[in-house]
Coordinates of C-alpha atoms in Angstrom, one line a residue:
Chain A
X609 CA 0.1 0.0 0.1
X610 CA 2.7 2.4 0.9
X611 CA 4.4 1.8 -2.4
X612 CA 1.3 2.8 -4.3
X613 CA 0.8 6.0 -2.0
X614 CA 4.3 7.1 -3.0
X615 CA 3.6 6.5 -6.6
X616 CA 0.4 8.4 -6.7
X617 CA 2.1 11.5 -5.3
X618 CA 4.1 11.6 -8.5
X619 CA 1.6 10.7 -11.1
X620 CA 2.3 10.2 -14.7
X621 CA 1.9 13.3 -16.9
X622 CA -1.1 12.0 -19.0
X623 CA -1.2 15.1 -21.3
X624 CA 2.3 15.0 -22.2
X625 CA 2.1 11.0 -22.9
X626 CA -1.0 11.4 -25.0
X627 CA 0.6 14.0 -27.1
X628 CA 3.5 11.4 -27.9
X629 CA 0.9 9.1 -29.4
X630 CA -0.4 10.8 -32.8
X631 CA -3.1 8.2 -33.5
X632 CA -5.0 9.1 -30.2
X633 CA -6.1 12.3 -31.8
X634 CA -7.6 10.6 -34.7
X635 CA -11.4 10.3 -35.2
X636 CA -13.2 7.1 -36.0
X637 CA -16.6 7.3 -37.3
X638 CA -16.8 11.0 -36.7
X639 CA -16.0 10.5 -33.0
X640 CA -13.0 10.9 -30.9
X641 CA -10.9 7.5 -30.9
X642 CA -11.1 5.8 -27.6
X643 CA -8.6 2.9 -28.0
X644 CA -9.1 0.0 -25.5
X645 CA -7.9 -2.8 -27.7
X646 CA -4.4 -2.6 -26.2
X647 CA -4.4 -6.4 -25.5
X648 CA -4.5 -7.0 -29.4
X649 CA -1.9 -4.4 -30.0
X650 CA -0.7 -1.2 -28.5
X651 CA -0.3 2.2 -30.1
X652 CA 3.1 3.7 -30.9
X653 CA 4.7 6.9 -29.5
X654 CA 6.6 9.3 -32.1
X655 CA 9.7 8.2 -30.5
X656 CA 9.4 4.7 -32.0
X657 CA 8.0 6.0 -35.2
X658 CA 10.8 8.4 -35.6
X659 CA 13.3 5.7 -34.9
X660 CA 11.8 3.5 -37.6
X661 CA 11.6 6.2 -40.1
X662 CA 15.1 7.4 -39.3
X663 CA 16.5 3.9 -39.9
X664 CA 15.2 4.1 -43.4
X665 CA 16.2 7.8 -44.0
X666 CA 19.6 7.5 -42.5
X667 CA 20.9 4.1 -41.4
X668 CA 19.6 1.3 -43.9
X669 CA 22.1 -1.5 -44.6
X670 CA 22.2 -5.1 -43.9
X671 CA 23.7 -6.2 -40.5
X672 CA 26.6 -8.5 -39.5
X673 CA 27.7 -8.8 -43.1
X674 CA 29.2 -5.6 -44.5
X675 CA 32.6 -4.2 -44.1
X676 CA 31.3 -0.8 -45.2
X677 CA 30.5 1.9 -42.6
X678 CA 26.8 1.9 -42.9
X679 CA 26.6 -1.8 -42.3
X680 CA 29.0 -1.5 -39.3
X681 CA 27.1 1.3 -37.7
X682 CA 23.7 -0.5 -38.1
X683 CA 25.2 -3.7 -36.7
X684 CA 26.3 -1.7 -33.6
X685 CA 22.8 -0.2 -33.2
X686 CA 21.0 -3.5 -33.7
X687 CA 23.2 -5.1 -31.1
X688 CA 22.8 -2.2 -29.0
X689 CA 19.0 -2.8 -29.2
X690 CA 19.6 -6.4 -28.1
X691 CA 21.5 -5.1 -25.1
X692 CA 18.6 -2.8 -24.3
X693 CA 16.2 -5.8 -24.2
X694 CA 18.7 -7.8 -22.1
X695 CA 18.9 -4.9 -19.6
X696 CA 15.2 -4.6 -19.6
X697 CA 14.6 -8.2 -18.7
X698 CA 17.7 -8.3 -16.5
X699 CA 19.1 -11.3 -18.5
X700 CA 22.6 -12.2 -17.6
X701 CA 24.0 -11.8 -21.2
X702 CA 22.9 -10.5 -24.5
X703 CA 23.5 -13.9 -25.9
X704 CA 20.4 -14.9 -24.1
X705 CA 18.3 -12.6 -26.3
X706 CA 16.9 -13.9 -29.5
X707 CA 15.2 -11.7 -32.1
X708 CA 12.1 -13.5 -33.5
X709 CA 9.0 -12.3 -35.3
X710 CA 6.9 -12.2 -32.2
X711 CA 5.6 -14.3 -29.2
X712 CA 4.1 -17.0 -31.5
X713 CA 7.5 -17.5 -33.2
X714 CA 9.4 -17.6 -30.0
X715 CA 7.1 -20.3 -28.6
X716 CA 7.2 -22.3 -31.8
X717 CA 11.0 -22.0 -31.7
X718 CA 11.3 -23.5 -28.3
X719 CA 8.6 -26.1 -28.7
X720 CA 9.9 -27.6 -32.0
X721 CA 13.7 -27.3 -30.9
X722 CA 13.0 -28.5 -27.4
X723 CA 10.8 -31.4 -28.6
X724 CA 13.2 -32.6 -31.2
X725 CA 15.9 -33.2 -28.4
X726 CA 14.0 -33.8 -25.2
X727 CA 10.5 -34.9 -25.7
X728 CA 9.8 -38.5 -26.4
X729 CA 6.9 -41.1 -26.4
X730 CA 4.9 -41.0 -23.0
X731 CA 6.5 -37.8 -21.9
X732 CA 4.2 -34.7 -20.7
X733 CA 4.1 -31.1 -21.4
X734 CA 2.1 -28.8 -19.0
X735 CA 0.2 -26.0 -20.2
X736 CA -2.8 -24.1 -18.4
X737 CA -6.4 -23.7 -19.2
X738 CA -6.1 -20.0 -19.8
X739 CA -3.4 -20.1 -22.5
X740 CA -3.6 -18.3 -25.8
X741 CA -3.9 -20.6 -28.7
X742 CA -0.2 -19.6 -29.5
X743 CA 0.8 -21.4 -26.3
X744 CA -1.2 -24.4 -26.9
X745 CA -0.9 -25.3 -30.6
X746 CA 3.0 -25.5 -30.9
X747 CA 2.8 -27.8 -27.9
X748 CA -0.1 -29.8 -29.0
X749 CA 1.7 -30.3 -32.3
X750 CA 5.0 -31.4 -30.9
X751 CA 3.2 -33.6 -28.4
X752 CA 1.5 -35.4 -31.4
X753 CA 4.7 -35.7 -33.4
X754 CA 6.6 -37.2 -30.4
X755 CA 3.7 -39.3 -28.9
X756 CA 3.8 -37.2 -25.7
X757 CA 0.9 -36.0 -23.6
X758 CA -0.4 -32.4 -23.1
X759 CA -1.6 -31.8 -19.5
X760 CA -3.6 -28.8 -18.5
X761 CA -3.7 -27.1 -15.2
X762 CA -7.3 -26.3 -14.5
X763 CA -8.6 -22.8 -13.2
X764 CA -11.1 -21.8 -10.6
X765 CA -14.2 -19.6 -11.5
X766 CA -12.3 -16.5 -10.6
X767 CA -9.8 -17.4 -13.5
X768 CA -6.9 -18.4 -11.2
X769 CA -4.7 -21.4 -11.6
X770 CA -5.6 -24.2 -9.1
X771 CA -2.0 -24.6 -7.8
X772 CA -2.7 -27.8 -5.9
X773 CA -3.7 -29.4 -9.2
X774 CA -0.6 -28.0 -10.8
X775 CA 1.5 -29.6 -8.2
X776 CA -0.3 -32.9 -8.8
X777 CA 0.5 -32.8 -12.5
X778 CA 4.3 -32.4 -12.0
X779 CA 5.9 -35.7 -12.3
X780 CA 9.0 -37.5 -13.7
X781 CA 7.3 -37.5 -17.2
X782 CA 7.0 -33.8 -17.3
X783 CA 9.4 -32.3 -19.7
X784 CA 8.6 -28.6 -19.9
X785 CA 5.9 -26.3 -18.5
X786 CA 4.5 -23.4 -20.6
X787 CA 2.5 -20.5 -18.7
X788 CA 1.1 -17.3 -19.5
X789 CA 2.7 -14.7 -17.3
X790 CA -0.6 -12.6 -17.4
X791 CA -3.8 -14.0 -19.2
X792 CA -4.8 -12.1 -22.4
X793 CA -8.5 -12.7 -21.7
X794 CA -8.8 -12.6 -18.0
X795 CA -6.0 -10.4 -17.0
X796 CA -4.9 -12.8 -14.3
X797 CA -1.4 -12.3 -13.2
X798 CA -0.2 -15.9 -12.6
X799 CA 2.1 -16.9 -9.7
X800 CA 4.9 -17.6 -12.1
X801 CA 7.6 -17.3 -9.5
X802 CA 5.9 -20.0 -7.5
X803 CA 5.2 -22.2 -10.7
X804 CA 8.8 -22.0 -11.7
X805 CA 10.2 -22.8 -8.3
X806 CA 8.0 -26.0 -8.0
X807 CA 9.1 -27.0 -11.5
X808 CA 12.7 -26.4 -10.8
X809 CA 12.5 -28.7 -7.7
X810 CA 12.0 -31.5 -10.3
X811 CA 14.5 -30.0 -12.7
X812 CA 11.7 -29.0 -15.1
X813 CA 12.1 -25.9 -17.3
X814 CA 9.6 -23.4 -17.6
X815 CA 8.6 -21.1 -20.6
X816 CA 6.6 -17.8 -19.7
X817 CA 4.4 -16.3 -22.5
X818 CA 5.0 -12.7 -21.5
X819 CA 3.2 -11.2 -24.4
X820 CA 0.5 -9.5 -22.0
X821 CA 2.9 -8.9 -19.2
X822 CA 5.6 -6.7 -20.7
X823 CA 3.4 -3.9 -21.4
X824 CA 2.2 -3.6 -17.8
X825 CA 5.0 -4.8 -15.6
X826 CA 8.7 -4.9 -15.2
X827 CA 10.0 -8.3 -15.8
X828 CA 13.3 -9.7 -14.2
X829 CA 14.0 -13.1 -15.8
X830 CA 16.8 -13.8 -13.1
X831 CA 14.6 -13.0 -10.2
X832 CA 11.8 -15.3 -11.8
X833 CA 14.5 -17.9 -12.7
X834 CA 12.5 -18.4 -15.9
X835 CA 14.2 -20.6 -18.3
X836 CA 12.4 -19.1 -21.4
X837 CA 10.5 -15.8 -21.5
X838 CA 8.7 -14.7 -24.9
X839 CA 7.2 -11.5 -26.0
X840 CA 6.1 -9.3 -28.8
X841 CA 7.3 -5.8 -29.7
X842 CA 3.9 -4.6 -31.0
X843 CA 2.3 -5.0 -27.6
X844 CA 5.0 -3.1 -25.8
X845 CA 4.4 0.1 -28.0
X846 CA 7.0 -1.1 -30.5
X847 CA 6.5 -2.3 -34.1
X848 CA 4.9 -5.3 -35.2
X849 CA 6.9 -8.3 -36.8
X850 CA 9.5 -8.3 -34.0
X851 CA 9.6 -10.2 -30.8
X852 CA 11.9 -11.7 -28.3
X853 CA 12.9 -15.1 -27.1
X854 CA 14.8 -14.9 -23.8
X855 CA 16.3 -18.3 -22.9
X856 CA 19.1 -19.2 -20.3
X857 CA 22.3 -19.6 -22.1
X858 CA 22.6 -23.3 -21.0
X859 CA 19.3 -24.0 -22.6
X860 CA 19.7 -22.1 -25.8
X861 CA 23.1 -24.0 -26.2
X862 CA 21.2 -27.1 -25.9
X863 CA 18.5 -26.5 -28.6
X864 CA 19.1 -27.3 -32.2
X865 CA 18.5 -24.6 -34.7
X866 CA 14.8 -24.1 -35.7
X867 CA 14.9 -22.2 -39.0
X868 CA 18.2 -22.3 -40.8
X869 CA 19.9 -20.0 -43.5
X870 CA 22.1 -17.1 -43.8
X871 CA 23.5 -15.7 -40.7
X872 CA 23.1 -19.0 -38.6
X873 CA 26.4 -20.6 -39.6
X874 CA 30.1 -20.7 -38.9
X875 CA 31.0 -22.9 -42.0
X876 CA 29.0 -24.7 -44.7
X877 CA 30.1 -27.4 -47.0
X878 CA 27.7 -29.7 -48.8
X879 CA 28.5 -32.4 -46.3
X880 CA 28.1 -30.6 -43.3
X881 CA 27.4 -27.2 -41.6
X882 CA 28.9 -25.8 -38.3
X883 CA 26.1 -23.6 -36.9
X884 CA 26.9 -20.1 -35.2
X885 CA 26.7 -19.7 -31.4
X886 CA 23.6 -18.4 -29.8
X887 CA 21.7 -16.2 -30.5
X888 CA 22.7 -15.9 -34.1
X889 CA 22.2 -19.5 -34.5
X890 CA 18.4 -19.0 -34.2
X891 CA 18.2 -15.9 -36.4
X892 CA 18.1 -17.0 -40.1
X893 CA 18.0 -14.7 -42.8
X894 CA 18.2 -10.8 -42.7
X895 CA 16.4 -9.8 -39.6
X896 CA 13.7 -7.2 -38.9
X897 CA 16.3 -4.6 -38.3
X898 CA 14.0 -1.5 -38.0
X899 CA 11.8 -3.7 -35.7
X900 CA 14.8 -4.2 -33.3
X901 CA 15.6 -0.6 -33.4
X902 CA 11.9 0.4 -32.9
X903 CA 11.6 -2.1 -30.0
X904 CA 14.6 -0.6 -28.3
X905 CA 13.2 2.9 -28.6
X906 CA 9.8 1.6 -27.2
X907 CA 11.6 0.1 -24.2
X908 CA 13.4 3.2 -23.6
X909 CA 10.1 5.0 -23.8
X910 CA 8.3 3.1 -21.1
X911 CA 11.5 3.1 -18.9
X912 CA 11.5 6.9 -19.2
X913 CA 8.0 7.0 -17.7
X914 CA 8.7 4.1 -15.4
X915 CA 7.0 0.8 -15.4
X916 CA 6.1 0.9 -11.7
X917 CA 4.3 4.2 -12.2
X918 CA 2.6 2.7 -15.4
X919 CA 1.6 -0.3 -13.3
X920 CA 0.1 1.9 -10.5
X921 CA -1.7 4.2 -13.0
X922 CA -3.2 1.3 -14.9
X923 CA -4.2 -0.4 -11.6
X924 CA -6.3 2.8 -10.9
X925 CA -8.0 2.5 -14.2
X926 CA -8.7 -1.1 -13.7
X927 CA -10.4 -0.4 -10.3
X928 CA -12.3 2.6 -11.7
X929 CA -13.6 0.6 -14.8
X930 CA -14.5 -2.6 -12.8
X931 CA -16.5 -0.4 -10.4
X932 CA -18.4 1.2 -13.2
X933 CA -19.0 -2.0 -15.1
X934 CA -20.4 -3.8 -12.1
X935 CA -23.0 -1.1 -11.7
X936 CA -24.5 -1.9 -15.1
X937 CA -27.3 -4.3 -14.9
X938 CA -26.6 -7.7 -16.7
X939 CA -22.8 -7.1 -17.0
X940 CA -20.8 -10.1 -15.8
X941 CA -17.0 -9.7 -15.5
X942 CA -15.1 -12.8 -16.6
X943 CA -12.0 -13.1 -14.6
X944 CA -12.0 -11.8 -11.1
X945 CA -8.7 -12.9 -9.9
X946 CA -7.3 -11.2 -6.9
X947 CA -3.9 -10.2 -8.7
X948 CA -5.0 -8.7 -12.2
X949 CA -3.6 -6.6 -14.8
X950 CA -5.6 -3.9 -16.4
X951 CA -7.6 -6.2 -18.7
X952 CA -11.4 -6.6 -18.4
X953 CA -13.4 -9.1 -20.2
X954 CA -17.2 -9.1 -19.7
X955 CA -20.4 -10.5 -21.0
X956 CA -23.8 -8.8 -20.9
X957 CA -26.8 -11.1 -20.4
X958 CA -28.7 -11.8 -23.6
X959 CA -26.5 -9.7 -25.9
X960 CA -23.9 -11.1 -28.2
X961 CA -20.4 -9.6 -27.7
X962 CA -20.2 -9.0 -31.5
X963 CA -23.3 -6.7 -31.4
X964 CA -21.8 -4.7 -28.4
X965 CA -18.4 -4.4 -30.3
X966 CA -20.2 -3.2 -33.4
X967 CA -22.2 -0.4 -31.6
X968 CA -19.2 0.7 -29.5
X969 CA -17.2 1.0 -32.8
X970 CA -19.8 3.3 -34.2
X971 CA -19.1 5.5 -31.1
X972 CA -15.4 5.5 -31.8
X973 CA -14.6 3.1 -29.0
X974 CA -12.3 0.2 -30.0
X975 CA -12.6 -3.0 -27.9
X976 CA -12.1 -6.5 -28.8
X977 CA -15.0 -8.9 -29.0
X978 CA -14.7 -12.7 -29.4
X979 CA -12.9 -15.6 -28.1
X980 CA -9.5 -13.8 -28.0
X981 CA -7.8 -16.9 -29.2
X982 CA -8.6 -18.7 -26.0
X983 CA -11.5 -21.1 -27.2
X984 CA -10.6 -23.7 -24.4
X985 CA -11.0 -20.9 -21.9
X986 CA -14.3 -19.8 -23.3
X987 CA -15.5 -23.5 -23.3
X988 CA -14.7 -23.5 -19.6
X989 CA -17.0 -20.4 -18.8
X990 CA -19.6 -21.8 -21.3
X991 CA -19.5 -18.7 -23.4
X992 CA -18.8 -17.9 -27.1
X993 CA -16.8 -14.8 -26.5
X994 CA -16.5 -11.7 -24.4
X995 CA -16.0 -7.9 -24.7
X996 CA -12.5 -7.1 -23.6
X997 CA -11.3 -3.7 -22.7
X998 CA -7.6 -3.6 -22.0
X999 CA -6.1 -0.3 -20.7
X1000 CA -2.7 1.2 -21.4
X1001 CA -1.0 4.1 -19.6
X1002 CA -2.2 6.5 -22.3
X1003 CA -6.0 5.9 -21.4
X1004 CA -7.9 8.0 -19.1
X1005 CA -10.8 7.8 -16.5
X1006 CA -12.7 10.3 -18.9
X1007 CA -12.4 7.7 -21.8
X1008 CA -13.7 5.0 -19.3
X1009 CA -16.6 7.3 -18.6
X1010 CA -17.2 7.5 -22.4
X1011 CA -16.9 3.8 -22.7
X1012 CA -19.4 3.3 -19.9
X1013 CA -22.0 5.7 -21.4
X1014 CA -21.5 4.0 -24.8
X1015 CA -22.0 0.6 -23.4
X1016 CA -25.3 1.6 -21.6
X1017 CA -26.5 3.2 -24.9
X1018 CA -25.5 -0.1 -26.8
X1019 CA -27.2 -2.3 -24.3
X1020 CA -30.4 -0.1 -24.5
X1021 CA -30.4 -0.5 -28.4
X1022 CA -29.7 -4.2 -28.3
X1023 CA -32.0 -5.3 -25.5
Chain B
X1473 CA -39.6 -8.6 -57.6
X1474 CA -36.1 -9.0 -59.1
X1475 CA -33.0 -9.1 -57.1
X1476 CA -32.2 -5.7 -58.3
X1477 CA -35.6 -4.3 -57.4
X1478 CA -35.3 -5.6 -53.9
X1479 CA -31.9 -4.2 -53.5
X1480 CA -33.1 -0.7 -54.7
X1481 CA -36.0 -1.0 -52.3
X1482 CA -33.6 -1.5 -49.4
X1483 CA -31.4 1.4 -50.5
X1484 CA -34.4 3.6 -50.5
X1485 CA -35.4 2.3 -47.0
X1486 CA -32.0 3.0 -45.6
X1487 CA -32.0 6.6 -47.3
X1488 CA -34.7 7.6 -44.8
X1489 CA -32.2 7.4 -41.9
X1490 CA -30.1 10.3 -40.9
X1491 CA -27.5 8.7 -38.8
X1492 CA -26.0 5.5 -38.0
X1493 CA -27.9 5.0 -34.8
X1494 CA -31.3 4.9 -36.6
X1495 CA -29.5 2.6 -39.3
X1496 CA -28.5 0.2 -36.7
X1497 CA -31.8 0.3 -34.8
X1498 CA -33.5 -0.7 -38.1
X1499 CA -31.0 -3.5 -38.7
X1500 CA -31.5 -4.8 -35.1
X1501 CA -35.4 -4.7 -35.7
X1502 CA -34.8 -6.5 -38.9
X1503 CA -32.8 -9.2 -37.1
X1504 CA -35.5 -9.5 -34.4
X1505 CA -38.3 -9.9 -36.9
X1506 CA -36.5 -12.6 -38.9
X1507 CA -38.4 -16.0 -38.1
X1508 CA -36.1 -18.0 -36.0
X1509 CA -35.2 -21.3 -37.3
X1510 CA -35.9 -24.4 -35.0
X1511 CA -33.0 -25.7 -32.9
X1512 CA -33.0 -29.0 -34.7
X1513 CA -32.1 -27.3 -38.0
X1514 CA -29.2 -25.5 -36.4
X1515 CA -26.9 -28.4 -37.1
X1516 CA -23.2 -28.4 -37.2
X1517 CA -23.0 -29.0 -40.9
X1518 CA -25.4 -25.8 -41.6
X1519 CA -23.3 -23.5 -39.4
X1520 CA -21.2 -20.9 -41.0
X1521 CA -18.4 -20.2 -38.5
X1522 CA -17.1 -16.7 -38.3
X1523 CA -14.6 -15.6 -35.7
X1524 CA -17.3 -13.5 -33.9
X1525 CA -20.7 -14.5 -34.5
X1526 CA -22.4 -17.6 -35.9
X1527 CA -24.8 -18.0 -38.9
X1528 CA -27.0 -21.1 -39.7
X1529 CA -28.3 -21.4 -43.0
X1530 CA -30.7 -23.7 -44.7
X1531 CA -32.0 -23.9 -48.1
X1532 CA -34.5 -25.8 -50.3
X1533 CA -35.7 -25.8 -53.8
X1534 CA -39.3 -25.1 -54.4
X1535 CA -40.9 -24.8 -57.9
X1536 CA -37.4 -24.1 -59.3
X1537 CA -36.6 -21.3 -56.8
X1538 CA -34.3 -21.6 -53.8
X1539 CA -35.9 -20.7 -50.4
X1540 CA -33.5 -19.8 -47.6
X1541 CA -34.0 -19.6 -44.0
X1542 CA -31.3 -18.6 -41.5
X1543 CA -30.4 -17.4 -38.1
X1544 CA -27.4 -15.9 -36.2
X1545 CA -26.6 -15.6 -32.4
X1546 CA -25.7 -11.9 -33.0
X1547 CA -28.7 -9.8 -33.6
X1548 CA -27.0 -7.2 -35.9
X1549 CA -25.5 -10.2 -38.0
X1550 CA -29.0 -11.4 -38.0
X1551 CA -30.3 -8.1 -39.4
X1552 CA -27.7 -8.4 -42.2
X1553 CA -28.9 -12.0 -42.7
X1554 CA -32.5 -10.8 -42.9
X1555 CA -31.5 -8.4 -45.6
X1556 CA -29.7 -11.1 -47.7
X1557 CA -32.6 -13.5 -47.4
X1558 CA -35.0 -10.7 -48.5
X1559 CA -32.8 -10.2 -51.7
X1560 CA -31.9 -13.6 -52.5
X1561 CA -34.6 -16.0 -51.4
X1562 CA -37.2 -17.3 -53.7
X1563 CA -35.1 -16.7 -56.8
X1564 CA -33.9 -19.1 -59.5
X1565 CA -30.4 -20.5 -58.9
X1566 CA -29.1 -18.5 -61.9
X1567 CA -30.4 -15.3 -60.6
X1568 CA -28.7 -16.0 -57.1
X1569 CA -25.4 -16.9 -58.7
X1570 CA -25.3 -13.7 -60.8
X1571 CA -26.5 -11.4 -57.9
X1572 CA -24.0 -8.3 -57.5
X1573 CA -25.3 -7.4 -54.2
X1574 CA -24.2 -3.8 -54.5
X1575 CA -26.8 -2.5 -52.0
X1576 CA -24.6 -3.5 -48.9
X1577 CA -22.1 -0.7 -50.1
X1578 CA -24.9 1.8 -50.9
X1579 CA -26.5 1.5 -47.6
X1580 CA -23.0 2.2 -45.8
X1581 CA -22.8 -1.3 -44.1
X1582 CA -19.6 -2.3 -46.1
X1583 CA -17.7 -3.0 -42.9
X1584 CA -19.8 -6.1 -42.3
X1585 CA -18.5 -7.4 -45.7
X1586 CA -14.9 -6.8 -44.9
X1587 CA -13.0 -10.1 -44.4
X1588 CA -11.3 -8.9 -41.2
X1589 CA -14.9 -8.8 -39.4
X1590 CA -14.9 -12.5 -39.9
X1591 CA -18.5 -12.3 -38.8
X1592 CA -19.9 -15.1 -41.0
X1593 CA -21.8 -12.8 -43.4
X1594 CA -19.2 -13.0 -46.2
X1595 CA -19.2 -16.9 -45.8
X1596 CA -23.0 -16.7 -45.7
X1597 CA -23.2 -15.2 -49.0
X1598 CA -20.7 -17.5 -50.4
X1599 CA -22.6 -20.5 -49.0
X1600 CA -26.0 -19.0 -50.6
X1601 CA -24.3 -18.9 -53.9
X1602 CA -22.9 -22.6 -53.4
X1603 CA -26.2 -23.8 -52.5
X1604 CA -27.7 -22.2 -55.6
X1605 CA -24.9 -23.7 -57.6
X1606 CA -25.6 -27.1 -56.2
X1607 CA -29.3 -26.9 -57.1
X1608 CA -28.4 -25.7 -60.6
X1609 CA -26.1 -28.6 -61.2
X1610 CA -28.8 -31.0 -60.0
X1611 CA -31.3 -30.1 -62.6

């Protein structure tokens, strides 16, 4: 409590922040845009947009290859971006940071490479009932290929993992555990430190899907003792098409390459190839150079504001919106975990989420509707989909007021 | 009435509305007034899956004309479905296959035809035409 009090004494400068995001002054359907679809993707500050534009205007060359000045300069900048990510996650070494195309690719990389070496017939992989499809399908696929079993940690009605059940699932057969740090649909912040501690007691590695966590909270991979941590640039106010796989160096060194090609090698003959050391071994082809540069700019941007301040402010928005939603008749919030990020999913009795989303869109309010790529989770709650409002630090209580008014109007129309 | 005449009628109907709110209210009312199809006809093989809302479509051939019945779990989608049925139902397979359906754009509801919406409507139109094609080839 003390911590929050101190933070609210130095609040974030919301006017200044909003001015950094050009898209926030846009009108949609003739109305001022209210953007609450931050769980799907976040908006970008000028600092990120400028970094990308500047790359093409002034810095463009291929990296890791050329002897010419431009190539050397951009190589230094790209590797500096890697170091920015390393520092941001508090990874031990920049070798533990692999640039990928996003969370989905990061998970696919680990699942396929890890399975090839470590997963065999009769082995088990543990995921949870609240995972995004991207943290289910790669595991489901490798389990099918290797004859292994996919085990699922169940959740309670609040949308929290049932830890007793998790403990029961851990066995000598368990080869890896893949868990969302924060649920994209429910906003639940999972007890990942405890999950990892319990897994490590049995020497089982843990992969965390951090896609929804990095925009809301600071992550210290060493403190968590995570073996793998994945996230996407675009949800962290950076560009699309770039993401990160953090892996402990000892694990990355164990994994065979996933995609191979230019940039991943030491020597190639037609008989045999010697692959490069990590992380370059996993970065085939010309990478998303401006993506890496833009991601570093985004990380610098959130760190300038301070992720602790961001978390405290977003928590205020969450409490404010939750209270307002609970006052509307027929609204049921899906996901009421004690520890929640600024994501609210809800259903309205007798009204389809798609209809609500359509009317809100006419009012300039962008929310996400549907199953949020978590169909097994929807099945758990026996619903087809929800409306999801996910708040970022550039959102305001005034916007929440407008959203509540819009929602009431939509409900009146659709009833 | 030909398909085109019905389309023109709908366009005129929507021209009476001043703003989006009235337009959507009309669509919602159309959705509410579309006769529901019975639960046993909402079978898995007749469901048109969209990412967001689901549409069930049935058709039969009566006196050389295709008669469509449909339902959706979302009311706005159901309103769009009602419009499609009004335009296409009780026409010959050839007329249905050739229908341009330009009215959707004219009444300013094109976002419901954008593939990103994945609301089942685009797939529904495709299925209506496929059904018509199937009846045509059977003759």
